[in-house]
Amino acid sequence: MDVLDLARWQFGITTVYHFLMVPLTIGLAVLVAGMQTAWVRTGDVKYLKMTKFWGKLMLVNFAMGVVTGIVQEFQFGMSWSAYSRFVGDAFGAPLAMEGLLAFFVESTFLGLWIFGWDKLPKKVHLACAWAFSLATVLSAYFILAANSWMQHPVGVELVDGRPRLTSIWALLTNNTALAAIPHTIAGCFAVAGAFLVGVAVWHLTRRRNEETAVWRSSLKLGGVVGMVSFALLAVTGDIQGKLMFEQQPMKMAAAEALCHTEQPAGFSVFAIGDLTRPDCENVKSITVPALLSFLAHNDFTSEVKGIEDLTKEYKAKYGEFYPVDPQLGELSGQPIDYVPNLPVTYWGFRFMIGFGALAALAAAAALWLTRKGRMPASPWFRRAALAGIATPFVANSFGWIFTETGRQPFVVVPNPTGVDGVWMFTARGVSGLTVGEVLTSLIVLTLVYAALAVLEVFLLRRYARAGIAGVMPPGKPAAEKKPDDELAFAY
């Protein structure tokens, strides 16, 4: 491997790992704020117990997310300094807004929420919960706006060979971002919903007579959230797909292993053969006729360009060979491969959809099997519910792998209707480091993240197994407590 491959592996590993924490934090934060709202409005101690239990798990996950997220910022300077110099004037703006505005609000109100249980009035304390939870969504907005600019650069002009920001509003309202944000947030709620269902089922099947009302309410909430999230994912995913056919047609052609232009084009359900060959000569697909044309253009008869024709267009517009430049290493003067990794994009797209559908199916099954007070006694139900926790995590991960791998060989993708020259090959963005330097940081970060993964799972498992007793210390029975006494329960 050369420096480019190692730098991409490092960024990929750390990013995918970090994003395992992000959706659970965002989804749980909003749901926990909703639970606390229900407690403040009704006075039902069940909702207080739910708030404290799920809030504690959220805090563990949030802490790990902060630790792993910090590394992401440093990597732009460590391994991708050339990229940072090129895009800094535009890409840096939403990142700065995320750190100085959204994360500042998150950390401030989260601290008030954690330490304010026995010090703040109920409604003020509740406001802190909503401020924190909505700030996590705002934080995601700024990060996704930055990423969407890489996918579809807008709001800039080219000055001295570098994009200079001319409109922060254009960047923040980039249509790519406006499609990606609801899709990503829906994915976050799918993760949180599956988490609620899995943990609640575990408690209900092992401790039926202990806090049953808490676990049944959690299961119902998680199941409903999971199913609604999948419906929203389908709608927003369709919107994203149509944009991608306009903005990054090569990514979507690779997602379908569509090597030759078709009119109408069928949607590939399953492909058999050697996907590593860009001519798809040995690939046989099971397709739904004309469906891809509809998904691309809302028209069952429209043409969808294939990899072969798109490659010719890209070569004519962006060149056939990399420049002769020692910084490009082995790619210096070599032909440019405009086709993304076909097996990764094709199967990543399908795993994203497939695991997302499994998550929705698991949520629906859990609601159906536990309707009207029922609770299956089979251990397979518990195991399936616990396994279901992983499905939206896997779907989210494959979604991001597809999104980022599918835009190669560009790190900043050309905007078909944007400013000419505002694009960058991934090979041009890497820092001038040695293989040994990048390999060392890759190994160290991977080992550190592996250790953090073990710690994360240990802590979540420990506090999840502890149940309500772990967050509600023994005291006077709930019926004997005054409303203000309930605020004294501490984490």
Coordinates of C-alpha atoms in Angstrom, one line a residue:
M1 CA 0.0 0.0 0.0
D2 CA 1.1 3.6 -0.6
V3 CA 0.4 6.7 1.5
L4 CA -2.9 7.4 -0.2
D5 CA -4.3 3.9 0.5
L6 CA -3.2 4.0 4.1
A7 CA -4.6 7.5 4.7
R8 CA -7.9 6.4 3.2
W9 CA -8.0 3.3 5.4
Q10 CA -7.2 5.3 8.4
F11 CA -9.9 7.9 7.8
G12 CA -12.4 5.2 6.9
I13 CA -11.8 3.2 10.0
T14 CA -12.0 6.1 12.4
T15 CA -15.0 7.7 10.6
V16 CA -17.1 4.5 10.5
Y17 CA -16.2 3.8 14.2
H18 CA -17.1 7.3 15.2
F19 CA -20.4 7.2 13.4
L20 CA -21.5 4.1 15.4
M21 CA -21.8 6.5 18.4
V22 CA -23.3 9.5 16.6
P23 CA -26.7 8.1 15.5
L24 CA -27.4 6.5 18.9
T25 CA -26.6 9.8 20.7
I26 CA -28.8 11.9 18.4
G27 CA -31.7 9.5 18.5
L28 CA -31.6 8.8 22.2
A29 CA -31.1 12.5 23.1
V30 CA -34.4 13.5 21.5
L31 CA -36.3 10.4 22.8
V32 CA -35.0 11.0 26.3
A33 CA -36.1 14.6 26.2
G34 CA -39.5 13.3 25.1
M35 CA -39.6 10.9 28.0
Q36 CA -38.8 13.7 30.5
T37 CA -41.5 15.8 28.9
A38 CA -44.0 13.1 29.5
W39 CA -42.9 12.9 33.2
V40 CA -43.2 16.7 33.7
R41 CA -46.6 16.8 32.1
T42 CA -48.2 13.7 33.7
G43 CA -46.2 13.2 36.9
D44 CA -46.0 9.5 36.2
V45 CA -42.9 8.1 37.8
K46 CA -42.7 5.5 35.0
Y47 CA -41.5 8.2 32.6
L48 CA -38.9 9.5 35.1
K49 CA -37.5 6.0 35.4
M50 CA -37.3 5.8 31.6
T51 CA -35.6 9.2 31.4
K52 CA -33.0 8.2 33.9
F53 CA -32.3 4.7 32.5
W54 CA -32.0 5.7 28.8
G55 CA -30.4 9.0 29.7
K56 CA -27.5 7.2 31.4
L57 CA -26.9 5.0 28.4
M58 CA -27.0 8.1 26.2
L59 CA -24.3 9.7 28.4
V60 CA -22.0 6.8 28.1
N61 CA -22.4 6.8 24.3
F62 CA -22.0 10.6 24.1
A63 CA -18.7 10.5 26.0
M64 CA -17.3 7.9 23.6
G65 CA -18.5 9.9 20.6
V66 CA -16.7 13.0 21.8
V67 CA -13.5 11.2 22.3
T68 CA -13.5 9.5 18.9
G69 CA -14.8 12.6 17.2
I70 CA -11.9 14.8 18.2
V71 CA -9.6 12.6 16.1
Q72 CA -11.6 13.4 13.0
E73 CA -10.6 17.1 13.2
F74 CA -6.9 16.3 13.6
Q75 CA -6.9 14.0 10.6
F76 CA -7.5 16.9 8.2
G77 CA -4.1 18.3 9.2
M78 CA -2.3 15.0 9.7
S79 CA -3.0 13.0 6.6
W80 CA -5.0 15.4 4.4
S81 CA -3.2 18.7 4.7
A82 CA -3.2 19.4 0.9
Y83 CA -7.0 18.9 0.9
S84 CA -7.4 21.2 3.9
R85 CA -5.4 23.9 2.2
F86 CA -7.5 23.6 -1.0
V87 CA -11.0 23.6 0.7
G88 CA -10.3 25.4 4.0
D89 CA -12.0 28.7 3.0
A90 CA -15.3 26.9 2.3
F91 CA -15.2 23.6 4.1
G92 CA -13.9 25.1 7.3
A93 CA -16.9 27.5 7.8
P94 CA -19.5 24.8 8.7
L95 CA -17.0 22.9 10.8
A96 CA -16.2 26.1 12.8
M97 CA -19.9 26.7 13.3
E98 CA -20.4 23.2 14.5
G99 CA -17.7 23.6 17.1
L100 CA -18.3 27.1 18.3
L101 CA -22.1 27.1 18.2
A102 CA -23.7 23.6 18.2
F103 CA -21.2 21.7 20.3
F104 CA -20.9 24.6 22.7
V105 CA -24.7 24.5 23.3
E106 CA -24.6 20.7 23.5
S107 CA -21.9 20.6 26.2
T108 CA -23.3 23.6 28.2
F109 CA -26.9 22.3 28.5
L110 CA -25.8 18.7 28.9
G111 CA -23.8 19.7 31.9
L112 CA -26.8 21.6 33.3
W113 CA -29.0 18.6 32.7
I114 CA -26.6 16.2 34.3
F115 CA -26.0 18.2 37.5
G116 CA -29.3 20.1 37.7
W117 CA -31.6 17.3 38.8
D118 CA -31.9 18.4 42.4
K119 CA -31.1 22.1 41.7
L120 CA -33.2 23.4 38.8
P121 CA -37.0 23.7 38.6
K122 CA -38.6 20.9 36.6
K123 CA -39.4 23.0 33.5
V124 CA -36.0 24.7 33.4
H125 CA -34.3 21.3 33.7
L126 CA -36.6 20.0 30.9
A127 CA -35.6 23.0 28.7
C128 CA -32.0 22.0 29.2
A129 CA -32.8 18.5 27.9
W130 CA -34.4 19.9 24.8
A131 CA -31.6 22.4 24.2
F132 CA -29.0 19.7 24.4
S133 CA -31.0 17.2 22.2
L134 CA -31.8 19.8 19.5
A135 CA -28.2 21.0 19.5
T136 CA -27.1 17.5 18.6
V137 CA -29.3 17.7 15.6
L138 CA -27.9 21.1 14.8
S139 CA -24.4 19.8 15.1
A140 CA -25.2 17.0 12.6
Y141 CA -26.6 19.7 10.3
F142 CA -23.3 21.6 10.1
I143 CA -21.2 18.4 9.7
L144 CA -23.5 17.2 6.9
A145 CA -23.4 20.6 5.2
A146 CA -19.7 20.3 5.1
N147 CA -19.8 16.8 3.7
S148 CA -22.4 17.8 1.2
W149 CA -20.2 20.6 0.0
M150 CA -17.6 18.0 -0.8
Q151 CA -20.2 16.0 -2.7
H152 CA -21.7 19.1 -4.5
P153 CA -19.6 22.3 -4.0
V154 CA -21.7 25.5 -4.1
G155 CA -21.5 29.1 -2.8
V156 CA -17.8 29.6 -3.9
E157 CA -15.7 31.2 -6.6
L158 CA -12.3 30.1 -7.8
V159 CA -9.5 32.5 -6.7
D160 CA -5.9 31.7 -7.3
G161 CA -6.7 28.1 -7.9
R162 CA -8.7 27.7 -4.6
P163 CA -12.4 27.9 -3.8
R164 CA -13.3 31.0 -1.8
L165 CA -16.6 31.1 0.0
T166 CA -19.0 33.7 -1.3
S167 CA -22.2 32.7 0.3
I168 CA -22.5 30.7 3.6
W169 CA -26.3 30.6 3.0
A170 CA -25.8 28.8 -0.3
L171 CA -23.5 26.3 1.4
L172 CA -25.9 25.7 4.3
T173 CA -28.9 25.3 2.0
N174 CA -27.1 23.2 -0.6
N175 CA -29.8 20.8 -2.0
T176 CA -27.5 17.9 -1.4
A177 CA -27.4 18.8 2.3
L178 CA -31.1 19.4 2.6
A179 CA -31.7 15.9 1.2
A180 CA -28.9 14.2 3.3
I181 CA -29.9 15.8 6.7
P182 CA -33.4 14.3 7.0
H183 CA -32.2 11.0 5.7
T184 CA -29.4 10.8 8.2
I185 CA -31.5 12.0 11.2
A186 CA -34.1 9.3 10.3
G187 CA -31.3 6.8 10.4
C188 CA -30.4 8.0 13.9
F189 CA -33.9 7.4 15.1
A190 CA -33.9 4.0 13.5
V191 CA -30.8 3.2 15.6
A192 CA -32.3 4.5 18.8
G193 CA -35.6 2.7 18.2
A194 CA -33.8 -0.7 17.7
F195 CA -31.7 0.0 20.8
L196 CA -34.9 0.6 22.9
V197 CA -36.6 -2.5 21.6
G198 CA -33.6 -4.8 22.1
V199 CA -32.9 -3.8 25.7
A200 CA -36.5 -3.6 26.7
V201 CA -37.2 -7.1 25.3
W202 CA -34.2 -8.5 27.2
H203 CA -35.6 -7.1 30.5
L204 CA -39.2 -8.2 29.8
T205 CA -38.2 -11.8 29.1
R206 CA -35.9 -12.1 32.1
R207 CA -37.6 -9.9 34.7
R208 CA -41.3 -9.9 33.9
N209 CA -42.4 -8.7 37.3
E210 CA -39.8 -5.9 37.7
E211 CA -40.7 -2.5 36.2
T212 CA -42.8 -4.1 33.4
A213 CA -44.5 -0.8 32.7
V214 CA -41.2 0.9 32.0
W215 CA -40.0 -1.8 29.6
R216 CA -43.3 -2.1 27.8
S217 CA -43.5 1.6 27.2
S218 CA -39.9 1.6 26.0
L219 CA -40.5 -1.3 23.7
K220 CA -43.6 0.4 22.2
L221 CA -41.8 3.7 21.7
G222 CA -38.8 2.0 20.1
G223 CA -40.9 -0.1 17.8
V224 CA -43.0 2.8 16.6
V225 CA -40.0 5.0 16.1
G226 CA -38.2 2.3 14.2
M227 CA -41.1 1.7 11.8
V228 CA -41.7 5.5 11.2
S229 CA -37.9 6.0 10.7
F230 CA -37.8 3.4 8.0
A231 CA -40.7 5.0 6.1
L232 CA -38.9 8.3 6.3
L233 CA -35.6 6.7 5.2
A234 CA -37.4 5.3 2.1
V235 CA -38.8 8.7 1.2
T236 CA -35.7 10.7 1.8
G237 CA -33.5 8.1 0.2
D238 CA -35.5 8.3 -3.0
I239 CA -35.0 12.1 -3.0
Q240 CA -31.3 11.6 -2.4
G241 CA -31.1 9.0 -5.2
K242 CA -32.6 11.4 -7.8
L243 CA -30.2 14.1 -6.8
M244 CA -27.2 11.7 -7.1
F245 CA -28.3 10.7 -10.6
E246 CA -28.0 14.4 -11.6
Q247 CA -24.9 15.3 -9.5
Q248 CA -22.9 12.1 -9.4
P249 CA -24.1 9.8 -12.1
M250 CA -21.0 7.6 -12.0
K251 CA -21.7 6.8 -8.3
M252 CA -25.3 5.6 -9.1
A253 CA -24.2 3.7 -12.2
A254 CA -21.7 1.9 -10.0
A255 CA -24.4 1.3 -7.3
E256 CA -26.4 -0.6 -10.0
A257 CA -23.4 -2.2 -11.8
L258 CA -24.9 -0.5 -14.8
C259 CA -21.9 -0.7 -17.2
H260 CA -23.8 0.1 -20.4
T261 CA -26.4 2.8 -21.0
E262 CA -30.0 1.5 -21.0
Q263 CA -33.3 2.9 -21.9
P264 CA -35.3 2.1 -20.0
A265 CA -33.0 0.8 -17.2
G266 CA -33.9 -2.0 -14.8
F267 CA -33.1 -1.9 -11.1
S268 CA -30.6 -4.7 -10.1
V269 CA -31.9 -6.7 -7.2
F270 CA -29.0 -9.2 -7.2
A271 CA -25.8 -9.6 -9.3
I272 CA -23.8 -12.7 -10.0
G273 CA -20.3 -12.6 -11.5
D274 CA -17.1 -10.6 -11.4
L275 CA -18.0 -7.1 -10.3
T276 CA -14.3 -6.1 -10.2
R277 CA -14.3 -5.7 -14.0
P278 CA -15.7 -2.3 -15.1
D279 CA -17.1 -3.8 -18.4
C280 CA -19.4 -6.1 -16.4
E281 CA -18.8 -8.7 -19.1
N282 CA -19.3 -11.6 -16.7
V283 CA -22.0 -10.1 -14.5
K284 CA -25.6 -11.4 -14.6
S285 CA -28.3 -9.4 -12.7
I286 CA -31.8 -10.1 -11.6
T287 CA -33.5 -6.9 -12.4
V288 CA -36.9 -5.2 -12.0
P289 CA -37.6 -3.8 -15.5
A290 CA -37.6 0.0 -15.9
L291 CA -37.5 0.6 -12.2
L292 CA -34.1 2.3 -12.2
S293 CA -35.4 4.8 -14.8
F294 CA -38.2 5.7 -12.5
L295 CA -36.0 6.0 -9.5
A296 CA -33.6 8.2 -11.4
H297 CA -36.1 10.5 -13.3
N298 CA -39.6 9.6 -12.2
D299 CA -40.1 8.2 -15.7
F300 CA -40.3 4.5 -16.6
T301 CA -39.0 5.2 -20.1
S302 CA -36.0 7.5 -19.5
E303 CA -32.4 6.7 -20.3
V304 CA -29.8 6.1 -17.6
K305 CA -26.2 6.4 -18.6
G306 CA -23.8 3.5 -17.8
I307 CA -20.2 3.4 -16.6
E308 CA -18.8 3.0 -20.1
D309 CA -20.3 6.2 -21.5
L310 CA -19.8 8.2 -18.3
T311 CA -16.1 7.2 -18.3
K312 CA -15.7 8.7 -21.8
E313 CA -17.3 11.9 -20.6
Y314 CA -15.1 12.2 -17.5
K315 CA -12.0 11.6 -19.5
A316 CA -12.9 14.3 -22.0
K317 CA -13.7 16.8 -19.2
Y318 CA -11.2 16.0 -16.4
G319 CA -8.3 14.3 -18.3
E320 CA -7.1 10.8 -19.0
F321 CA -3.9 10.8 -16.9
Y322 CA -2.8 12.1 -13.6
P323 CA -0.2 15.0 -13.8
V324 CA 3.4 14.0 -13.5
D325 CA 4.0 15.0 -9.9
P326 CA 6.2 13.2 -7.3
Q327 CA 3.5 14.0 -4.7
L328 CA 1.1 11.6 -6.4
G329 CA 3.5 8.7 -5.8
E330 CA 2.6 5.6 -7.8
L331 CA -0.2 7.4 -9.6
S332 CA 2.0 10.1 -11.1
G333 CA 1.4 10.1 -14.9
Q334 CA -0.8 7.1 -14.7
P335 CA -4.3 6.7 -16.2
I336 CA -7.2 7.9 -14.1
D337 CA -9.7 5.3 -13.1
Y338 CA -13.0 7.1 -12.9
V339 CA -14.9 4.0 -11.8
P340 CA -15.5 3.5 -8.1
N341 CA -14.8 0.2 -6.4
L342 CA -17.8 -1.7 -8.0
P343 CA -18.1 -4.5 -5.4
V344 CA -18.1 -2.0 -2.5
T345 CA -20.5 0.4 -4.1
Y346 CA -22.9 -2.2 -5.4
W347 CA -23.1 -4.4 -2.3
G348 CA -22.8 -1.4 0.1
F349 CA -25.9 0.1 -1.5
R350 CA -27.8 -3.2 -1.1
F351 CA -26.6 -3.9 2.4
M352 CA -27.7 -0.4 3.4
I353 CA -31.2 -1.1 2.2
G354 CA -31.4 -4.7 3.3
F355 CA -30.3 -4.1 6.9
G356 CA -32.5 -1.0 7.1
A357 CA -35.5 -3.2 6.1
L358 CA -34.5 -5.8 8.6
A359 CA -34.5 -3.2 11.4
A360 CA -38.0 -2.1 10.4
L361 CA -39.2 -5.8 10.2
A362 CA -37.7 -6.4 13.7
A363 CA -39.5 -3.4 15.1
A364 CA -42.8 -4.5 13.6
A365 CA -42.4 -8.1 14.8
A366 CA -41.6 -6.9 18.3
L367 CA -44.8 -4.8 18.4
W368 CA -46.9 -7.6 17.0
L369 CA -45.6 -10.3 19.3
T370 CA -46.0 -8.2 22.5
R371 CA -49.4 -6.7 21.6
K372 CA -52.1 -6.7 24.4
G373 CA -49.7 -7.8 27.1
R374 CA -48.3 -10.8 25.3
M375 CA -44.7 -11.8 25.8
P376 CA -43.2 -14.8 23.9
A377 CA -41.4 -17.2 26.2
S378 CA -39.0 -18.5 23.6
P379 CA -35.3 -17.5 24.1
W380 CA -35.1 -17.0 20.3
F381 CA -37.3 -13.9 20.7
R382 CA -34.9 -12.3 23.1
R383 CA -31.9 -13.3 20.9
A384 CA -33.5 -11.9 17.8
A385 CA -34.4 -8.6 19.6
L386 CA -30.8 -8.2 20.8
A387 CA -29.4 -9.1 17.3
G388 CA -31.8 -6.5 15.9
I389 CA -30.0 -3.8 17.7
A390 CA -27.1 -4.2 15.2
T391 CA -29.1 -3.9 12.0
P392 CA -29.6 -0.1 11.8
F393 CA -26.0 0.4 12.9
V394 CA -24.8 -1.8 10.0
A395 CA -27.2 -0.1 7.6
N396 CA -25.8 3.3 8.6
S397 CA -22.2 2.2 8.2
F398 CA -22.8 0.7 4.8
G399 CA -24.6 3.8 3.7
W400 CA -21.6 6.0 4.6
I401 CA -19.2 3.6 3.0
F402 CA -21.2 3.7 -0.2
T403 CA -21.5 7.5 -0.1
E404 CA -17.8 8.1 0.3
T405 CA -16.4 5.2 -1.8
G406 CA -18.8 6.0 -4.6
R407 CA -17.4 9.5 -5.3
Q408 CA -13.9 8.3 -5.9
P409 CA -11.5 9.2 -7.5
F410 CA -12.6 12.7 -6.3
V411 CA -12.4 14.0 -2.7
V412 CA -14.3 17.1 -3.9
V413 CA -16.7 16.1 -6.6
P414 CA -17.2 18.4 -9.6
N415 CA -20.5 20.2 -9.6
P416 CA -22.0 19.7 -13.1
T417 CA -23.6 23.2 -12.9
G418 CA -21.0 24.8 -10.6
V419 CA -17.8 26.8 -10.9
D420 CA -15.3 25.1 -13.2
G421 CA -12.2 24.0 -11.4
V422 CA -13.7 23.5 -8.0
W423 CA -12.9 19.8 -7.7
M424 CA -10.0 17.7 -6.4
F425 CA -8.7 14.2 -7.0
T426 CA -8.3 12.3 -3.8
A427 CA -4.7 11.5 -4.7
R428 CA -4.0 15.3 -4.7
G429 CA -5.4 15.8 -1.1
V430 CA -3.1 13.6 0.9
S431 CA -0.2 15.0 3.0
G432 CA 3.4 14.5 2.0
L433 CA 4.1 11.8 4.6
T434 CA 6.0 8.5 4.4
V435 CA 4.4 5.1 4.4
G436 CA 5.9 4.4 7.8
E437 CA 4.4 7.5 9.3
V438 CA 0.9 6.9 8.1
L439 CA 1.1 3.2 8.9
T440 CA 2.2 3.9 12.4
S441 CA -0.8 6.3 13.1
L442 CA -3.1 3.8 11.4
I443 CA -2.1 1.0 13.7
V444 CA -2.1 3.1 16.8
L445 CA -5.5 4.7 16.1
T446 CA -7.0 1.3 15.2
L447 CA -5.7 -0.3 18.5
V448 CA -6.9 2.7 20.5
Y449 CA -10.3 2.6 18.9
A450 CA -10.5 -1.2 19.4
A451 CA -9.9 -0.6 23.1
L452 CA -12.5 2.1 23.3
A453 CA -15.0 -0.3 21.5
V454 CA -14.4 -2.9 24.2
L455 CA -14.9 -0.2 26.9
E456 CA -18.1 1.1 25.2
V457 CA -19.7 -2.3 25.0
F458 CA -18.7 -3.1 28.6
L459 CA -20.2 0.0 30.0
L460 CA -23.4 -0.1 27.9
R461 CA -23.9 -3.8 28.8
R462 CA -23.2 -3.2 32.5
Y463 CA -25.7 -0.3 32.8
A464 CA -28.3 -1.8 30.5
R465 CA -28.2 -5.1 32.6
A466 CA -28.5 -3.1 35.8
G467 CA -31.9 -1.9 34.8
I468 CA -33.9 0.7 36.7
A469 CA -32.2 -0.2 40.0
G470 CA -29.0 1.1 38.6
V471 CA -30.3 4.7 38.2
M472 CA -33.0 4.9 40.9
P473 CA -31.5 4.3 44.3
P474 CA -33.7 2.6 46.9
G475 CA -35.7 5.1 49.0
K476 CA -39.3 5.8 49.9
P477 CA -41.9 4.2 47.7
A478 CA -42.9 6.3 44.7
A479 CA -46.4 6.8 46.1
E480 CA -45.0 8.4 49.3
K481 CA -42.7 10.8 47.5
K482 CA -43.5 14.4 47.0
P483 CA -43.1 15.6 43.4
D484 CA -40.0 17.6 44.2
D485 CA -38.4 14.6 45.9
E486 CA -38.2 12.9 42.6
L487 CA -35.7 15.4 41.4
A488 CA -33.3 14.2 44.0
F489 CA -32.7 10.9 42.2
A490 CA -29.2 11.1 40.9
Y491 CA -27.2 9.3 38.3

